[in-house]
């Protein structure tokens, strides 16, 4: 399709291995591959954060934000703050197709 029509129907970036940088070591990749294999027939929820190989890369502010109640997500192996939980809230987002506990945060 790409060679014949000059463009693709779907975005091929998910197949491009060059999107992974030097930070993708076996210590990150192997647990993520195992996790993805185990979860392949599971229901995926919006905003679901899977735990394998985490935290892998953090910023200098990680401990400060963690002490402030950060609920963490992961982008390209880097821990990022999704939102800050209140003192009486759980430090994770409940997987759901409706409004999660993050809605009130």
XYZ file of N, CA and C in Angstrom, residues 43-78:
108
model
N -8.663 -6.737 29.165
C -9.302 -5.469 28.832
C -8.332 -4.342 29.153
N -8.132 -3.444 28.212
C -7.297 -2.260 28.447
C -8.203 -1.087 28.771
N -7.897 -0.405 29.843
C -8.700 0.729 30.279
C -8.012 2.041 29.936
N -8.790 3.093 29.753
C -8.178 4.410 29.533
C -7.308 4.795 30.728
N -6.191 5.412 30.462
C -5.262 5.897 31.489
C -4.666 4.786 32.346
N -4.744 3.551 31.909
C -4.177 2.443 32.678
C -2.651 2.511 32.642
N -2.043 2.422 33.794
C -0.586 2.441 33.916
C -0.144 1.074 34.405
N 0.601 0.379 33.594
C 1.052 -0.963 33.962
C 2.371 -0.886 34.722
N 2.572 -1.762 35.713
C 3.668 -1.586 36.675
C 5.041 -2.153 36.314
N 5.150 -2.980 35.296
C 6.442 -3.644 35.036
C 7.550 -2.634 34.749
N 8.720 -2.900 35.285
C 9.940 -2.097 35.068
C 9.779 -0.652 35.509
N 9.050 -0.436 36.595
C 8.855 0.930 37.076
C 9.228 1.034 38.542
N 9.742 2.168 38.962
C 10.185 3.289 38.133
C 11.510 2.956 37.458
N 11.627 3.326 36.213
C 12.844 3.031 35.458
C 13.719 4.262 35.339
N 13.164 5.337 34.819
C 13.900 6.611 34.734
C 13.103 7.651 35.512
N 13.790 8.435 36.308
C 13.130 9.475 37.092
C 13.887 10.788 36.949
N 13.216 11.867 37.307
C 13.849 13.184 37.302
C 14.348 13.493 38.711
N 15.149 14.539 38.886
C 15.588 14.921 40.232
C 14.424 15.295 41.158
N 13.263 15.635 40.598
C 12.109 16.024 41.415
C 11.242 14.835 41.825
N 11.632 13.637 41.466
C 10.804 12.459 41.718
C 10.437 12.316 43.191
N 11.409 12.329 44.077
C 11.131 12.149 45.509
C 10.281 13.279 46.067
N 10.546 14.505 45.630
C 9.766 15.657 46.097
C 8.306 15.500 45.706
N 8.061 15.192 44.436
C 6.683 15.019 43.965
C 6.027 13.804 44.600
N 6.797 12.747 44.819
C 6.248 11.551 45.444
C 5.787 11.855 46.866
N 6.556 12.647 47.589
C 6.170 13.049 48.945
C 4.966 13.979 48.948
N 4.698 14.642 47.827
C 3.545 15.538 47.711
C 2.284 14.797 47.276
N 2.369 13.477 47.075
C 1.198 12.686 46.711
C 1.027 12.455 45.222
N 2.111 12.474 44.478
C 2.018 12.291 43.027
C 1.487 10.908 42.677
N 0.621 10.879 41.687
C 0.187 9.636 41.065
C 0.940 9.568 39.749
N 1.747 8.528 39.587
C 2.717 8.483 38.508
C 2.206 7.778 37.269
N 2.669 8.261 36.139
C 2.489 7.619 34.848
C 3.856 7.429 34.230
N 3.875 6.851 33.055
C 5.151 6.595 32.399
C 5.067 7.004 30.937
N 6.042 7.758 30.485
C 6.153 8.151 29.081
C 7.568 7.849 28.617
N 7.708 6.945 27.667
C 9.027 6.562 27.143
C 9.990 6.174 28.264
N 9.489 5.439 29.259
C 10.327 4.972 30.348
C 10.563 5.981 31.449
N 10.114 7.209 31.270
C 10.310 8.267 32.264
C 9.058 8.408 33.121
